[in-house]
Amino acid sequence: MASPKSVGDFGEYLAAAYLSLVDEITTVLVVPHGASADIIFEYKLNLYRCQVKTASKIEKARQNWRFDLRRGLHAKNRTYKRNSIDLFALVSLGHQNVVFMLPQTKNQITITDEHMKNNDALKNLQNIISEINENNC
């Protein structure tokens, strides 16, 4: 069984791979552990922060993927400060797919297995980037 660190690393690299496919994203950096974001990327001369959450197992009873949107268990303050993250990347190891979303005020989010499996990660990411860009104008 993979360690939690290697599961997280896989999610970060998969999310970074999708970010690198967007035409106007010129730089994608996976940041060392302990930083407030997992990935920093440049889009239209602006830097953005992406927090990656990776799930290795589906909830069997409900056939959903549950993601905790808080910091790790060892952090003193588990909630992210407002405006410290620009987007989340929610990674399913089972489907090797990503759902990108804007930051939420919730502590966790549940995504159906069907949505996780069938999500077009690149199109989803492009929509989120457009939303972020509109909000910054």
C-alpha positions as a Python dict, from the first residue, in 0.01 Angstrom:
ca = {
    (1, 'M'): (0, 0, 0),
    (2, 'A'): (126, 347, -88),
    (3, 'S'): (221, 588, 189),
    (4, 'P'): (7, 902, 239),
    (5, 'K'): (298, 1114, 112),
    (6, 'S'): (331, 918, -212),
    (7, 'V'): (-48, 932, -263),
    (8, 'G'): (-34, 1311, -219),
    (9, 'D'): (268, 1340, -448),
    (10, 'F'): (87, 1145, -722),
    (11, 'G'): (-212, 1381, -696),
    (12, 'E'): (11, 1688, -713),
    (13, 'Y'): (193, 1565, -1022),
    (14, 'L'): (-130, 1467, -1198),
    (15, 'A'): (-283, 1810, -1128),
    (16, 'A'): (40, 1978, -1243),
    (17, 'A'): (30, 1778, -1566),
    (18, 'Y'): (-321, 1906, -1643),
    (19, 'L'): (-220, 2264, -1558),
    (20, 'S'): (73, 2237, -1799),
    (21, 'L'): (-168, 2150, -2083),
    (22, 'V'): (-344, 2488, -2073),
    (23, 'D'): (-202, 2705, -2353),
    (24, 'E'): (-156, 3029, -2159),
    (25, 'I'): (-12, 2868, -1846),
    (26, 'T'): (360, 2918, -1891),
    (27, 'T'): (506, 2793, -1562),
    (28, 'V'): (391, 2515, -1328),
    (29, 'L'): (582, 2449, -1006),
    (30, 'V'): (514, 2177, -750),
    (31, 'V'): (600, 2344, -419),
    (32, 'P'): (778, 2164, -131),
    (33, 'H'): (559, 2034, 151),
    (34, 'G'): (478, 2284, 423),
    (35, 'A'): (389, 2572, 189),
    (36, 'S'): (34, 2707, 182),
    (37, 'A'): (-16, 2581, -175),
    (38, 'D'): (93, 2260, -345),
    (39, 'I'): (131, 2409, -693),
    (40, 'I'): (203, 2760, -816),
    (41, 'F'): (139, 2843, -1179),
    (42, 'E'): (161, 3147, -1404),
    (43, 'Y'): (-132, 3244, -1622),
    (44, 'K'): (-131, 3568, -1823),
    (45, 'L'): (157, 3708, -1617),
    (46, 'N'): (-21, 3641, -1284),
    (47, 'L'): (73, 3377, -1027),
    (48, 'Y'): (-194, 3146, -886),
    (49, 'R'): (-197, 2893, -600),
    (50, 'C'): (-348, 2548, -630),
    (51, 'Q'): (-413, 2320, -333),
    (52, 'V'): (-435, 1950, -422),
    (53, 'K'): (-646, 1700, -229),
    (54, 'T'): (-608, 1335, -321),
    (55, 'A'): (-839, 1047, -232),
    (56, 'S'): (-725, 688, -274),
    (57, 'K'): (-1054, 517, -181),
    (58, 'I'): (-1417, 565, -266),
    (59, 'E'): (-1685, 559, 5),
    (60, 'K'): (-1824, 211, -53),
    (61, 'A'): (-2164, 270, 109),
    (62, 'R'): (-2247, 573, -104),
    (63, 'Q'): (-2019, 535, -408),
    (64, 'N'): (-1883, 887, -355),
    (65, 'W'): (-1540, 1044, -330),
    (66, 'R'): (-1498, 1253, -14),
    (67, 'F'): (-1233, 1525, 4),
    (68, 'D'): (-1126, 1711, 317),
    (69, 'L'): (-1066, 2073, 217),
    (70, 'R'): (-866, 2157, 529),
    (71, 'R'): (-493, 2152, 598),
    (72, 'G'): (-325, 1832, 713),
    (73, 'L'): (-383, 1678, 1055),
    (74, 'H'): (-65, 1824, 1204),
    (75, 'A'): (-140, 2188, 1119),
    (76, 'K'): (-231, 2414, 1413),
    (77, 'N'): (-498, 2596, 1214),
    (78, 'R'): (-655, 2351, 970),
    (79, 'T'): (-859, 2604, 772),
    (80, 'Y'): (-706, 2799, 485),
    (81, 'K'): (-702, 3176, 523),
    (82, 'R'): (-927, 3367, 286),
    (83, 'N'): (-751, 3435, -46),
    (84, 'S'): (-461, 3200, 34),
    (85, 'I'): (-572, 2949, -232),
    (86, 'D'): (-700, 3030, -582),
    (87, 'L'): (-828, 2683, -673),
    (88, 'F'): (-847, 2326, -552),
    (89, 'A'): (-758, 2017, -751),
    (90, 'L'): (-947, 1710, -624),
    (91, 'V'): (-774, 1394, -742),
    (92, 'S'): (-919, 1042, -751),
    (93, 'L'): (-646, 779, -759),
    (94, 'G'): (-898, 515, -863),
    (95, 'H'): (-992, 698, -1182),
    (96, 'Q'): (-667, 894, -1215),
    (97, 'N'): (-879, 1200, -1280),
    (98, 'V'): (-903, 1551, -1141),
    (99, 'V'): (-1192, 1786, -1062),
    (100, 'F'): (-1082, 2150, -1036),
    (101, 'M'): (-1290, 2394, -831),
    (102, 'L'): (-1280, 2736, -672),
    (103, 'P'): (-1219, 2757, -296),
    (104, 'Q'): (-1515, 2665, -75),
    (105, 'T'): (-1617, 2763, 276),
    (106, 'K'): (-1697, 2398, 350),
    (107, 'N'): (-1456, 2167, 534),
    (108, 'Q'): (-1525, 1880, 298),
    (109, 'I'): (-1689, 1804, -32),
    (110, 'T'): (-1834, 1487, -179),
    (111, 'I'): (-1825, 1408, -551),
    (112, 'T'): (-2022, 1124, -706),
    (113, 'D'): (-1824, 841, -859),
    (114, 'E'): (-1990, 902, -1196),
    (115, 'H'): (-1886, 1270, -1197),
    (116, 'M'): (-1531, 1184, -1085),
    (117, 'K'): (-1496, 917, -1352),
    (118, 'N'): (-1647, 1115, -1640),
    (119, 'N'): (-1517, 1464, -1564),
    (120, 'D'): (-1324, 1620, -1852),
    (121, 'A'): (-1043, 1757, -1634),
    (122, 'L'): (-890, 1982, -1900),
    (123, 'K'): (-1222, 2144, -1994),
    (124, 'N'): (-1311, 2176, -1623),
    (125, 'L'): (-975, 2343, -1556),
    (126, 'Q'): (-1014, 2585, -1847),
    (127, 'N'): (-1358, 2689, -1712),
    (128, 'I'): (-1217, 2747, -1362),
    (129, 'I'): (-922, 2948, -1501),
    (130, 'S'): (-1166, 3164, -1700),
    (131, 'E'): (-1371, 3223, -1384),
    (132, 'I'): (-1062, 3321, -1185),
    (133, 'N'): (-950, 3552, -1467),
    (134, 'E'): (-1294, 3720, -1480),
    (135, 'N'): (-1292, 3774, -1103),
    (136, 'N'): (-946, 3938, -1121),
    (137, 'C'): (-1042, 4187, -1395),
}
